[in-house]
Short mmCIF file of C-alpha atoms and ligand atoms in Angstrom, two decimals:
data_model
loop_
_atom_site.label_atom_id
_atom_site.label_comp_id
_atom_site.label_asym_id
_atom_site.label_seq_id
_atom_site.Cartn_x
_atom_site.Cartn_y
_atom_site.Cartn_z
CA MET A 1 -2.01 170.98 -4.87
CA THR A 2 1.29 170.41 -3.11
CA GLU A 3 1.52 173.28 -0.65
CA ALA A 4 0.24 172.82 2.90
CA ILE A 5 -2.94 174.74 3.65
CA THR A 6 -2.24 177.07 6.53
CA ALA A 7 -4.62 179.49 8.25
CA GLU A 8 -2.57 182.35 6.78
CA ARG A 9 -3.00 180.97 3.26
CA GLU A 10 -6.77 180.78 3.79
CA LYS A 11 -6.90 184.31 5.21
CA ALA A 12 -4.82 185.70 2.34
CA LEU A 13 -7.13 184.06 -0.20
CA LEU A 14 -10.30 185.40 1.46
CA ALA A 15 -8.78 188.87 1.31
CA THR A 16 -8.88 188.67 -2.54
CA VAL A 17 -12.60 187.85 -2.67
CA PRO A 18 -14.81 190.88 -3.53
CA THR A 19 -17.45 191.27 -0.88
CA GLY A 20 -19.84 193.69 -2.67
CA LEU A 21 -22.58 193.36 -5.27
CA LEU A 22 -21.34 193.64 -8.88
CA ILE A 23 -23.60 196.10 -10.66
CA GLY A 24 -22.71 197.98 -13.85
CA GLY A 25 -19.02 196.98 -13.57
CA GLU A 26 -18.61 198.30 -9.99
CA TRP A 27 -18.50 196.42 -6.69
CA ARG A 28 -20.80 198.19 -4.26
CA PRO A 29 -22.58 197.61 -0.93
CA ALA A 30 -26.24 196.66 -0.79
CA ALA A 31 -28.61 199.60 -0.81
CA SER A 32 -29.78 198.55 2.65
CA GLY A 33 -26.19 198.28 3.92
CA LYS A 34 -26.96 194.69 4.98
CA THR A 35 -24.51 191.82 4.78
CA PHE A 36 -24.73 188.06 5.40
CA GLU A 37 -22.24 185.54 6.69
CA VAL A 38 -20.74 182.64 4.77
CA GLU A 39 -19.79 179.66 6.87
CA ASP A 40 -17.26 176.80 6.55
CA PRO A 41 -19.36 173.63 6.80
CA ALA A 42 -16.40 171.67 8.19
CA THR A 43 -16.05 173.89 11.21
CA GLY A 44 -19.21 176.03 11.39
CA LYS A 45 -16.95 179.10 11.52
CA VAL A 46 -17.69 182.27 9.56
CA LEU A 47 -15.37 182.78 6.57
CA LEU A 48 -16.54 186.14 5.32
CA SER A 49 -19.53 188.57 5.34
CA ILE A 50 -20.71 189.77 1.99
CA ALA A 51 -23.26 192.31 0.70
CA ASP A 52 -26.84 191.12 0.93
CA ALA A 53 -28.81 192.25 -2.11
CA GLY A 54 -32.47 193.27 -1.71
CA PRO A 55 -35.15 194.01 -4.38
CA GLU A 56 -33.75 197.50 -5.01
CA ASP A 57 -30.34 196.06 -5.81
CA GLY A 58 -31.89 193.31 -7.96
CA MET A 59 -33.62 195.97 -10.02
CA ALA A 60 -30.41 198.04 -10.29
CA ALA A 61 -28.66 194.91 -11.60
CA LEU A 62 -31.38 194.40 -14.22
CA ASP A 63 -31.17 198.11 -15.18
CA ALA A 64 -27.43 197.65 -15.78
CA ALA A 65 -27.94 194.46 -17.79
CA ALA A 66 -30.70 196.00 -19.88
CA ALA A 67 -28.62 199.12 -20.52
CA ALA A 68 -25.61 197.06 -21.68
CA GLN A 69 -27.59 194.63 -23.92
CA GLU A 70 -27.69 196.55 -27.20
CA GLU A 71 -23.97 197.37 -27.38
CA TRP A 72 -22.97 193.92 -26.12
CA ALA A 73 -24.94 192.16 -28.82
CA LYS A 74 -22.98 194.13 -31.40
CA VAL A 75 -19.58 193.01 -30.09
CA PRO A 76 -18.18 190.60 -32.69
CA PRO A 77 -18.48 186.95 -31.72
CA ARG A 78 -14.71 186.49 -31.99
CA GLU A 79 -14.18 189.20 -29.36
CA ARG A 80 -16.74 187.61 -27.04
CA GLY A 81 -14.98 184.30 -27.49
CA GLU A 82 -11.61 185.84 -26.72
CA ILE A 83 -12.88 187.24 -23.44
CA LEU A 84 -13.99 183.71 -22.51
CA ARG A 85 -10.68 182.27 -23.61
CA ARG A 86 -8.81 184.78 -21.40
CA ALA A 87 -11.10 183.91 -18.49
CA PHE A 88 -10.32 180.20 -19.04
CA GLU A 89 -6.56 180.94 -18.88
CA MET A 90 -6.97 183.11 -15.76
CA VAL A 91 -9.12 180.58 -13.88
CA THR A 92 -6.67 177.84 -14.79
CA GLU A 93 -3.75 179.96 -13.54
CA ARG A 94 -5.58 180.47 -10.27
CA ALA A 95 -6.80 176.89 -10.02
CA ASP A 96 -5.31 176.41 -6.56
CA ASP A 97 -7.16 179.51 -5.29
CA PHE A 98 -10.50 178.52 -6.77
CA ALA A 99 -10.14 174.95 -5.47
CA LEU A 100 -9.28 176.09 -1.95
CA LEU A 101 -12.11 178.63 -1.87
CA MET A 102 -14.63 175.97 -2.92
CA THR A 103 -13.34 173.58 -0.31
CA MET A 104 -13.63 176.30 2.33
CA GLU A 105 -17.15 177.38 1.56
CA MET A 106 -18.69 174.14 0.30
CA GLY A 107 -16.66 171.40 1.99
CA LYS A 108 -15.56 169.09 -0.86
CA PRO A 109 -12.05 167.63 -0.59
CA LEU A 110 -9.38 169.65 -2.39
CA ALA A 111 -8.74 166.96 -5.03
CA GLU A 112 -12.41 167.12 -6.01
CA ALA A 113 -12.38 170.88 -5.94
CA ARG A 114 -9.46 170.84 -8.36
CA GLY A 115 -11.56 168.54 -10.58
CA GLU A 116 -14.34 171.06 -10.48
CA VAL A 117 -12.00 173.89 -11.50
CA THR A 118 -10.99 171.86 -14.56
CA TYR A 119 -14.63 171.05 -15.35
CA GLY A 120 -15.89 174.57 -14.66
CA ALA A 121 -13.10 176.25 -16.65
CA GLU A 122 -13.80 173.91 -19.58
CA PHE A 123 -17.16 175.63 -20.15
CA LEU A 124 -15.21 178.89 -20.70
CA ARG A 125 -12.99 177.26 -23.26
CA TRP A 126 -15.79 175.30 -24.94
CA PHE A 127 -18.03 178.35 -25.34
CA SER A 128 -15.10 180.56 -26.42
CA GLU A 129 -15.02 178.19 -29.39
CA GLU A 130 -18.81 178.02 -29.80
CA ALA A 131 -19.19 181.82 -29.85
CA VAL A 132 -18.28 181.96 -33.54
CA ARG A 133 -20.58 179.08 -34.54
CA ALA A 134 -24.09 180.45 -34.02
CA PHE A 135 -24.88 179.68 -37.62
CA GLY A 136 -28.12 180.32 -39.47
CA ARG A 137 -29.11 179.21 -42.99
CA TYR A 138 -30.33 180.45 -46.37
CA SER A 139 -32.55 178.35 -48.56
CA VAL A 140 -34.89 178.44 -51.55
CA SER A 141 -38.51 177.95 -50.48
CA PRO A 142 -40.08 174.70 -51.75
CA ASP A 143 -42.21 176.51 -54.38
CA GLY A 144 -39.14 178.50 -55.57
CA LYS A 145 -40.97 181.80 -55.14
CA SER A 146 -39.11 183.18 -52.14
CA ARG A 147 -35.97 182.79 -50.09
CA LEU A 148 -35.76 181.82 -46.43
CA LEU A 149 -33.10 183.42 -44.25
CA VAL A 150 -32.81 182.01 -40.76
CA THR A 151 -30.61 183.78 -38.18
CA LYS A 152 -29.78 183.37 -34.49
CA LYS A 153 -29.93 186.34 -32.14
CA PRO A 154 -29.15 186.75 -28.44
CA VAL A 155 -32.34 186.33 -26.35
CA GLY A 156 -31.42 189.43 -24.23
CA PRO A 157 -30.95 189.99 -20.53
CA CYS A 158 -30.94 186.79 -18.49
CA LEU A 159 -31.40 185.91 -14.83
CA LEU A 160 -29.11 183.03 -13.84
CA ILE A 161 -29.82 181.29 -10.54
CA THR A 162 -27.28 178.72 -9.30
CA PRO A 163 -27.20 176.12 -6.45
CA TRP A 164 -24.51 175.73 -3.74
CA ASN A 165 -23.16 172.30 -4.62
CA PHE A 166 -20.84 173.14 -7.56
CA PRO A 167 -19.98 176.80 -6.89
CA LEU A 168 -17.79 177.33 -9.95
CA ALA A 169 -19.14 174.93 -12.60
CA MET A 170 -22.79 175.84 -12.16
CA ALA A 171 -21.88 179.50 -12.73
CA THR A 172 -19.61 178.98 -15.76
CA ARG A 173 -22.09 176.53 -17.32
CA LYS A 174 -24.58 179.42 -17.60
CA ILE A 175 -22.34 182.54 -17.86
CA ALA A 176 -20.10 181.16 -20.67
CA PRO A 177 -22.89 180.35 -23.17
CA ALA A 178 -24.71 183.60 -22.30
CA VAL A 179 -21.52 185.59 -23.00
CA ALA A 180 -20.86 183.59 -26.18
CA ALA A 181 -24.41 184.27 -27.40
CA GLY A 182 -24.23 188.03 -26.73
CA CYS A 183 -26.59 188.19 -23.75
CA THR A 184 -26.21 190.36 -20.66
CA MET A 185 -27.03 188.81 -17.30
CA VAL A 186 -27.74 188.99 -13.58
CA LEU A 187 -26.30 186.10 -11.58
CA LYS A 188 -28.02 185.16 -8.28
CA SER A 189 -25.53 182.84 -6.62
CA ALA A 190 -26.45 180.47 -3.75
CA ASN A 191 -26.31 182.11 -0.32
CA LEU A 192 -24.46 179.08 1.17
CA THR A 193 -21.56 179.30 -1.31
CA PRO A 194 -21.42 182.72 -3.02
CA LEU A 195 -17.68 183.37 -2.63
CA THR A 196 -16.48 181.40 -5.64
CA SER A 197 -18.86 183.37 -7.91
CA GLN A 198 -17.60 186.62 -6.45
CA LEU A 199 -13.98 185.71 -7.30
CA PHE A 200 -14.99 184.40 -10.71
CA ALA A 201 -16.92 187.59 -11.55
CA GLN A 202 -13.74 189.61 -10.89
CA ILE A 203 -11.90 187.33 -13.29
CA MET A 204 -14.50 188.07 -15.96
CA LEU A 205 -13.95 191.81 -15.47
CA ASP A 206 -10.18 191.33 -15.60
CA ALA A 207 -10.62 189.28 -18.80
CA GLY A 208 -12.21 192.33 -20.41
CA LEU A 209 -15.93 191.77 -20.03
CA PRO A 210 -17.55 195.21 -20.45
CA ALA A 211 -19.42 196.81 -17.52
CA GLY A 212 -23.02 195.71 -17.08
CA VAL A 213 -22.72 192.45 -19.03
CA LEU A 214 -22.38 190.37 -15.86
CA ASN A 215 -24.01 191.58 -12.67
CA VAL A 216 -23.87 189.54 -9.46
CA ILE A 217 -26.33 189.81 -6.58
CA PRO A 218 -25.69 187.44 -3.69
CA THR A 219 -28.64 187.61 -1.31
CA SER A 220 -30.16 185.94 1.72
CA THR A 221 -33.65 186.74 0.38
CA ALA A 222 -33.71 184.87 -2.98
CA GLY A 223 -37.45 185.05 -3.76
CA GLU A 224 -37.99 188.59 -2.63
CA THR A 225 -34.96 189.88 -4.54
CA THR A 226 -35.38 188.00 -7.83
CA GLY A 227 -39.24 187.97 -7.95
CA PRO A 228 -39.56 191.50 -9.38
CA LEU A 229 -36.96 190.71 -12.07
CA ILE A 230 -38.96 187.71 -13.29
CA GLN A 231 -42.01 189.98 -13.69
CA ASP A 232 -40.07 192.72 -15.52
CA PRO A 233 -40.60 192.63 -19.33
CA ARG A 234 -36.97 193.61 -19.91
CA LEU A 235 -35.88 190.19 -18.63
CA ARG A 236 -35.90 187.68 -21.47
CA LYS A 237 -34.60 184.51 -19.97
CA LEU A 238 -34.45 182.60 -16.69
CA SER A 239 -31.89 179.83 -16.34
CA PHE A 240 -32.24 177.98 -13.07
CA THR A 241 -30.33 175.13 -11.48
CA GLY A 242 -31.64 173.83 -8.20
CA SER A 243 -34.33 171.70 -6.62
CA THR A 244 -37.46 170.57 -8.45
CA PRO A 245 -39.89 172.28 -5.95
CA VAL A 246 -38.21 175.70 -6.41
CA GLY A 247 -38.04 175.08 -10.16
CA ARG A 248 -41.77 174.37 -10.31
CA SER A 249 -42.57 177.54 -8.45
CA LEU A 250 -40.27 179.64 -10.69
CA LEU A 251 -41.87 178.10 -13.79
CA ALA A 252 -45.25 179.25 -12.51
CA ASP A 253 -43.91 182.79 -11.98
CA ALA A 254 -42.26 182.73 -15.40
CA ALA A 255 -45.56 181.87 -17.01
CA LYS A 256 -46.93 185.32 -16.23
CA THR A 257 -44.55 186.97 -18.69
CA VAL A 258 -44.12 183.86 -20.89
CA LEU A 259 -40.45 184.05 -19.94
CA ARG A 260 -38.12 181.65 -21.74
CA THR A 261 -36.67 179.18 -19.19
CA SER A 262 -34.04 176.56 -18.80
CA MET A 263 -34.46 174.30 -15.79
CA GLU A 264 -31.74 171.97 -14.40
CA LEU A 265 -33.54 170.31 -11.50
CA GLY A 266 -33.28 167.35 -9.08
CA GLY A 267 -32.49 163.75 -9.84
CA ASN A 268 -32.99 160.24 -8.50
CA ALA A 269 -30.42 158.37 -10.58
CA PRO A 270 -30.67 154.57 -10.84
CA PHE A 271 -27.33 152.71 -10.90
CA ILE A 272 -28.03 149.33 -12.54
CA VAL A 273 -25.61 146.41 -12.27
CA PHE A 274 -26.36 143.43 -14.55
CA GLU A 275 -25.26 139.88 -13.84
CA ASP A 276 -22.69 140.04 -16.66
CA ALA A 277 -21.07 143.25 -15.36
CA ASP A 278 -17.44 143.48 -14.27
CA VAL A 279 -18.31 143.80 -10.58
CA ASP A 280 -15.01 145.49 -9.67
CA ALA A 281 -15.52 148.07 -12.42
CA ALA A 282 -19.11 148.57 -11.20
CA VAL A 283 -17.83 149.17 -7.64
CA ALA A 284 -15.28 151.70 -8.91
CA GLY A 285 -18.05 153.45 -10.89
CA ALA A 286 -20.36 153.34 -7.85
CA MET A 287 -17.73 155.04 -5.68
CA VAL A 288 -17.62 157.99 -8.07
CA ALA A 289 -21.34 158.06 -8.83
CA LYS A 290 -22.21 157.99 -5.14
CA LEU A 291 -19.40 159.67 -3.21
CA ARG A 292 -18.27 162.44 -5.55
CA ASN A 293 -19.24 165.74 -3.90
CA MET A 294 -20.29 163.74 -0.78
CA GLY A 295 -23.31 162.59 -2.76
CA GLU A 296 -24.46 166.20 -3.01
CA ALA A 297 -24.93 166.15 -6.76
CA CYS A 298 -28.02 166.06 -8.95
CA THR A 299 -26.27 163.24 -10.85
CA ALA A 300 -25.48 161.23 -7.68
CA ALA A 301 -26.53 157.59 -7.90
CA ASN A 302 -29.61 157.46 -5.66
CA ARG A 303 -30.70 153.84 -6.05
CA PHE A 304 -28.47 150.85 -6.65
CA ILE A 305 -30.49 148.33 -8.65
CA VAL A 306 -28.40 145.16 -8.71
CA HIS A 307 -29.08 141.74 -10.27
CA GLU A 308 -29.92 139.24 -7.53
CA SER A 309 -27.07 136.91 -8.60
CA VAL A 310 -24.37 139.54 -7.98
CA ALA A 311 -26.02 141.65 -5.26
CA GLU A 312 -24.15 140.05 -2.37
CA GLU A 313 -20.72 140.29 -4.03
CA PHE A 314 -21.38 143.88 -5.17
CA GLY A 315 -22.73 144.94 -1.75
CA ALA A 316 -19.75 143.46 0.14
CA LYS A 317 -17.10 144.92 -2.19
CA PHE A 318 -18.83 148.31 -2.34
CA ALA A 319 -19.21 148.45 1.46
CA GLU A 320 -15.57 147.59 1.92
CA LYS A 321 -14.47 150.44 -0.33
CA VAL A 322 -16.96 152.90 1.18
CA GLY A 323 -15.71 151.94 4.62
CA GLN A 324 -12.19 153.05 3.61
CA ALA A 325 -13.39 156.60 2.79
CA VAL A 326 -11.91 159.21 5.14
CA THR A 327 -14.20 161.94 6.47
CA ALA A 328 -12.17 165.09 7.29
CA ARG A 329 -12.14 168.77 6.41
CA GLY A 330 -11.43 168.95 2.69
CA THR A 331 -8.18 170.81 3.22
CA GLU A 332 -6.65 167.74 4.99
CA ALA A 333 -4.53 165.69 2.62
CA THR A 334 -6.21 162.48 3.84
CA SER A 335 -9.81 163.69 3.26
CA THR A 336 -11.89 161.86 0.71
CA ILE A 337 -15.28 162.88 2.15
CA GLY A 338 -15.98 166.43 3.35
CA PRO A 339 -18.92 167.62 5.45
CA LEU A 340 -22.46 167.99 4.24
CA ILE A 341 -23.46 171.57 3.55
CA ASP A 342 -25.35 172.28 6.76
CA ALA A 343 -27.14 170.76 9.78
CA LYS A 344 -30.49 170.67 7.95
CA SER A 345 -29.06 168.55 5.13
CA ARG A 346 -27.33 166.18 7.51
CA ASN A 347 -30.55 165.74 9.53
CA LYS A 348 -32.50 164.97 6.35
CA VAL A 349 -29.95 162.33 5.26
CA HIS A 350 -30.12 160.67 8.66
CA GLU A 351 -33.92 160.77 8.64
CA LEU A 352 -33.93 158.87 5.31
CA VAL A 353 -31.48 156.27 6.65
CA THR A 354 -33.48 155.81 9.87
CA ASP A 355 -36.73 155.42 7.88
CA ALA A 356 -35.18 152.72 5.66
CA VAL A 357 -33.57 150.86 8.59
CA SER A 358 -36.78 150.89 10.63
CA ALA A 359 -38.56 149.37 7.58
CA GLY A 360 -35.99 146.49 7.47
CA ALA A 361 -32.93 147.71 5.53
CA LYS A 362 -29.57 146.34 6.62
CA VAL A 363 -26.64 148.67 7.32
CA LEU A 364 -23.52 147.25 5.63
CA VAL A 365 -21.40 150.22 6.70
CA GLY A 366 -21.95 153.66 8.24
CA GLY A 367 -25.49 154.62 9.06
CA GLU A 368 -25.01 157.63 11.34
CA PRO A 369 -23.62 161.16 11.60
CA ALA A 370 -19.93 161.43 12.36
CA GLU A 371 -19.00 162.85 15.79
CA GLY A 372 -17.23 166.18 16.24
CA GLU A 373 -17.55 169.65 14.71
CA GLY A 374 -18.92 170.22 11.21
CA TYR A 375 -21.72 168.46 9.37
CA PHE A 376 -20.03 165.16 8.52
CA TYR A 377 -22.06 162.00 7.82
CA LYS A 378 -20.46 158.55 7.74
CA PRO A 379 -20.48 157.11 4.22
CA THR A 380 -23.16 154.43 4.26
CA VAL A 381 -24.32 151.40 2.28
CA LEU A 382 -27.77 149.85 2.93
CA SER A 383 -28.89 146.54 1.51
CA GLU A 384 -32.34 144.86 1.25
CA VAL A 385 -33.98 148.26 1.25
CA PRO A 386 -37.79 147.81 1.23
CA ALA A 387 -39.54 149.20 -1.86
CA GLU A 388 -41.67 151.70 0.09
CA SER A 389 -38.71 153.37 1.82
CA ARG A 390 -38.56 157.14 1.31
CA ILE A 391 -34.84 156.86 0.47
CA LEU A 392 -35.77 155.25 -2.87
CA SER A 393 -38.09 158.04 -4.01
CA GLU A 394 -36.44 161.15 -2.54
CA GLU A 395 -33.17 162.80 -3.52
CA ILE A 396 -30.71 161.73 -0.77
CA PHE A 397 -28.03 164.40 -1.32
CA GLY A 398 -25.60 162.63 0.94
CA PRO A 399 -23.09 159.74 1.02
CA VAL A 400 -25.67 157.00 1.40
CA ALA A 401 -26.17 154.09 -1.07
CA PRO A 402 -29.35 152.02 -0.86
CA ILE A 403 -29.27 148.65 -2.69
CA VAL A 404 -32.31 146.80 -4.09
CA THR A 405 -32.29 143.75 -6.34
CA PHE A 406 -33.93 142.69 -9.59
CA GLY A 407 -34.37 139.48 -11.59
CA THR A 408 -35.02 140.45 -15.23
CA GLU A 409 -34.06 143.27 -17.55
CA ALA A 410 -37.70 144.34 -17.75
CA GLU A 411 -37.86 144.58 -13.96
CA ALA A 412 -34.68 146.69 -13.89
CA VAL A 413 -36.18 149.09 -16.42
CA ARG A 414 -39.47 149.27 -14.50
CA LEU A 415 -37.69 150.02 -11.18
CA ALA A 416 -35.37 152.57 -12.78
CA ASN A 417 -38.20 154.45 -14.50
CA SER A 418 -40.54 154.47 -11.45
CA THR A 419 -39.68 158.01 -10.43
CA GLU A 420 -40.84 161.49 -11.35
CA TYR A 421 -37.17 162.36 -12.08
CA GLY A 422 -35.28 161.68 -15.31
CA LEU A 423 -31.81 163.22 -15.18
CA VAL A 424 -29.28 160.40 -15.51
CA ALA A 425 -28.94 156.64 -15.18
CA TYR A 426 -25.88 154.40 -14.91
CA VAL A 427 -25.75 150.94 -16.41
CA PHE A 428 -23.00 148.36 -15.91
CA THR A 429 -22.98 145.41 -18.35
CA LYS A 430 -20.48 143.81 -20.72
CA ASP A 431 -23.21 143.30 -23.33
CA LEU A 432 -23.22 146.32 -25.60
CA ASN A 433 -26.61 145.44 -27.12
CA ARG A 434 -28.08 145.34 -23.62
CA GLY A 435 -26.47 148.72 -22.87
CA LEU A 436 -28.02 150.21 -26.03
CA ARG A 437 -31.43 148.62 -25.22
CA MET A 438 -31.26 150.25 -21.82
CA GLY A 439 -30.51 153.58 -23.44
CA GLU A 440 -33.67 153.21 -25.49
CA GLN A 441 -35.84 152.15 -22.56
CA LEU A 442 -34.61 154.42 -19.75
CA GLU A 443 -36.42 157.76 -19.35
CA THR A 444 -33.42 159.96 -18.64
CA GLY A 445 -31.63 162.79 -20.39
CA MET A 446 -28.24 161.13 -19.87
CA LEU A 447 -26.84 157.60 -19.42
CA GLY A 448 -23.48 156.51 -18.10
CA LEU A 449 -22.68 153.15 -19.77
CA ASN A 450 -20.02 151.39 -17.66
CA ALA A 451 -19.17 154.92 -16.45
CA GLY A 452 -19.86 156.50 -13.04
CA VAL A 453 -19.65 160.07 -14.26
CA VAL A 454 -21.14 161.75 -17.35
CA SER A 455 -20.45 165.47 -16.86
CA ASN A 456 -18.53 166.94 -19.80
CA ALA A 457 -18.60 170.47 -21.16
CA ALA A 458 -18.78 169.14 -24.72
CA ALA A 459 -21.95 167.07 -23.99
CA PRO A 460 -25.56 168.21 -23.59
CA PHE A 461 -26.33 168.00 -19.88
CA GLY A 462 -29.94 167.90 -18.76
CA GLY A 463 -32.97 165.91 -17.81
CA VAL A 464 -36.48 164.85 -18.79
CA LYS A 465 -39.63 164.49 -16.71
CA GLN A 466 -39.40 166.62 -13.53
CA SER A 467 -35.59 166.87 -13.79
CA GLY A 468 -35.93 169.82 -16.08
CA LEU A 469 -36.08 171.56 -19.42
CA GLY A 470 -33.22 172.44 -21.79
CA ARG A 471 -29.59 171.44 -22.01
CA GLU A 472 -26.32 172.96 -20.81
CA GLY A 473 -22.99 172.37 -22.55
CA GLY A 474 -22.45 170.61 -25.91
CA LEU A 475 -23.63 172.10 -29.17
CA GLU A 476 -27.04 172.61 -27.55
CA GLY A 477 -25.79 174.85 -24.67
CA ILE A 478 -25.58 178.10 -26.62
CA GLU A 479 -29.02 177.56 -28.17
CA GLU A 480 -30.59 178.22 -24.76
CA TYR A 481 -29.39 181.82 -25.08
CA LEU A 482 -30.32 182.38 -28.74
CA TYR A 483 -33.59 182.83 -30.49
CA THR A 484 -34.29 182.04 -34.08
CA GLN A 485 -35.43 184.80 -36.45
CA TYR A 486 -36.68 184.00 -39.94
CA ILE A 487 -36.68 186.58 -42.72
CA GLY A 488 -38.87 185.84 -45.74
CA ILE A 489 -37.34 187.33 -48.91
CA ALA A 490 -39.23 187.92 -52.11
CA ASP A 491 -38.09 186.02 -55.25
CA PRO A 492 -34.90 187.77 -56.37
CA TYR A 493 -35.74 186.89 -60.03
CA ALA A 494 -39.22 188.39 -59.88
CA SER A 495 -38.37 191.89 -61.01
P1 NAP B 1 -32.56 175.16 -4.19
O1 NAP B 1 -32.89 175.28 -2.72
O2 NAP B 1 -33.66 174.93 -5.13
O3 NAP B 1 -31.78 176.51 -4.53
C1 NAP B 1 -31.21 176.76 -5.80
C2 NAP B 1 -31.06 178.21 -6.04
O4 NAP B 1 -32.34 178.81 -6.11
C3 NAP B 1 -30.31 178.96 -4.92
O5 NAP B 1 -29.56 180.01 -5.46
C4 NAP B 1 -31.45 179.52 -4.07
O6 NAP B 1 -31.13 180.61 -3.32
C5 NAP B 1 -32.44 179.86 -5.17
N1 NAP B 1 -33.82 180.00 -4.73
C6 NAP B 1 -34.43 179.33 -3.75
N2 NAP B 1 -35.73 179.75 -3.63
C7 NAP B 1 -35.89 180.71 -4.57
C8 NAP B 1 -36.98 181.52 -4.99
N3 NAP B 1 -38.19 181.43 -4.41
N4 NAP B 1 -36.80 182.37 -5.99
C9 NAP B 1 -35.59 182.50 -6.60
N5 NAP B 1 -34.53 181.74 -6.29
C10 NAP B 1 -34.70 180.85 -5.26
O7 NAP B 1 -31.49 174.06 -4.46
P2 NAP B 1 -30.11 173.82 -3.70
O8 NAP B 1 -30.40 173.21 -2.39
O9 NAP B 1 -29.27 175.08 -3.77
O10 NAP B 1 -29.37 172.79 -4.67
C11 NAP B 1 -29.64 171.47 -4.65
C12 NAP B 1 -30.63 171.04 -5.71
O11 NAP B 1 -30.15 171.46 -6.98
C13 NAP B 1 -30.81 169.57 -5.79
O12 NAP B 1 -32.16 169.27 -5.97
C14 NAP B 1 -30.01 169.18 -7.04
O13 NAP B 1 -30.41 167.99 -7.67
C15 NAP B 1 -30.23 170.36 -7.87
N6 NAP B 1 -29.15 170.50 -8.90
C16 NAP B 1 -29.48 170.20 -10.19
C17 NAP B 1 -28.49 170.25 -11.17
C18 NAP B 1 -28.79 169.94 -12.59
O14 NAP B 1 -27.99 170.30 -13.44
N7 NAP B 1 -29.91 169.28 -12.92
C19 NAP B 1 -27.20 170.61 -10.78
C20 NAP B 1 -26.92 170.88 -9.45
C21 NAP B 1 -27.91 170.82 -8.54
P3 NAP B 1 -30.58 180.46 -1.86
O15 NAP B 1 -29.25 179.91 -2.00
O16 NAP B 1 -30.61 181.82 -1.32
O17 NAP B 1 -31.54 179.56 -1.14
#
């Protein structure tokens, strides 16, 4: 983005964001007339007030999705794909607007927000191509006496619940495969960052998505508003991205109607640096794996597990780079680190740092909140972090890197796997065999090998253990929105 971001530019952009609930193709106020405020985490100032859905609105959204399902499933896959392709073009054309809006409501620096627009839009392009590839199969049964026809069908109306940290990509990663598969949906965006989804939903309408296929219900009362939908037999799928505790509770609710679920939950990613790694490359990878999105990512490196022979060099070089990061509102050209999302998050990050330091960890750089308005936290590196520190077992969700050391490969594997989470791991080594061995031994859904970022629309994203169920993106992504039907056919030669 080359233009300077002025207050007028921000105001003009906010004026294009729909502020209602999207139900049955129309933007409308909440039945209660209530609204809630969306704040800029860099300044604490209110950006916009938007309609606050309640249970009645949630049910109206499900009514609209259920009513649209039959016709939508009949729309040819190519047409569904073309709607997604148009949406991809339109989001790309308005990349500057989407990036600025995300920076304003979520805080990430503009350059990162631009990166998220590219990543988020890619799900639209990828699934526009996948829409025509929901193949089945036909085969002769082993005894030759019948024929087996296997087809894929849309699961039906879905409830999509997204978190605040990637306002565009988390929405497109669910909406695009659901559209491609022929499902209708209700999106419950995060109440801290709902504006990007509002703007994106308008793009989907402009791209030709029929009324009722996508309904959007921002709300300040998530559980109360979505609870009745989860119990309604017309809902066929819940796709949730968020924290593990909320995911657990939604899984329990979903059990009552045996609802199909996809769960993208929390992480506690190990970042392992072996003695044979290129230390400079590992530091570059660590900067991305730790500081992207201010560390507010499920894939953020949470524990740096470094071989004892290179720990000092890695720690010093990493701390030097981290010390050069610039905390400022994301609209500033110099900003490389925006604010954390709110005061609660910043307090939690500082609590984890204080706990580790009081147990004996050394602060190499940072270690405290930044002064001034907004919820900024100084990027931090801690070394010699004691094993029992909370920071090693809890998701930090902030720009803080704790370093621990190991001696043998087996010890690195044991440390990395000693968590209830299993989303992603990062391994830095020049030995390809060692990298592959780590892939076999690490209990994670994804592995970055000499890479600090793994997110890619063409790859299956997801975790094992308490990091979740199912995959988003890749060839697997559309499967989450399809069910398999098998038709047994009598022997065509029998009569
Ligand atoms: P969260 O508190 O679990 O919230 C996630 C979403 O669930 C929000 O839309 C939230 O609504 C909603 N929600 C909360 N309680 C609910 C309930 N009882 N019923 C229905 N919906 C409910 O998580 P977050 O703080 O937004 O996001 C951060 C977490 O997401 C981290 O743990 C991170 O690791 C995880 N995450 C995982 C992935 C992944 O792909 N694995 C990706 C990104 C983030 P409100 O906004 O109204 O609270």
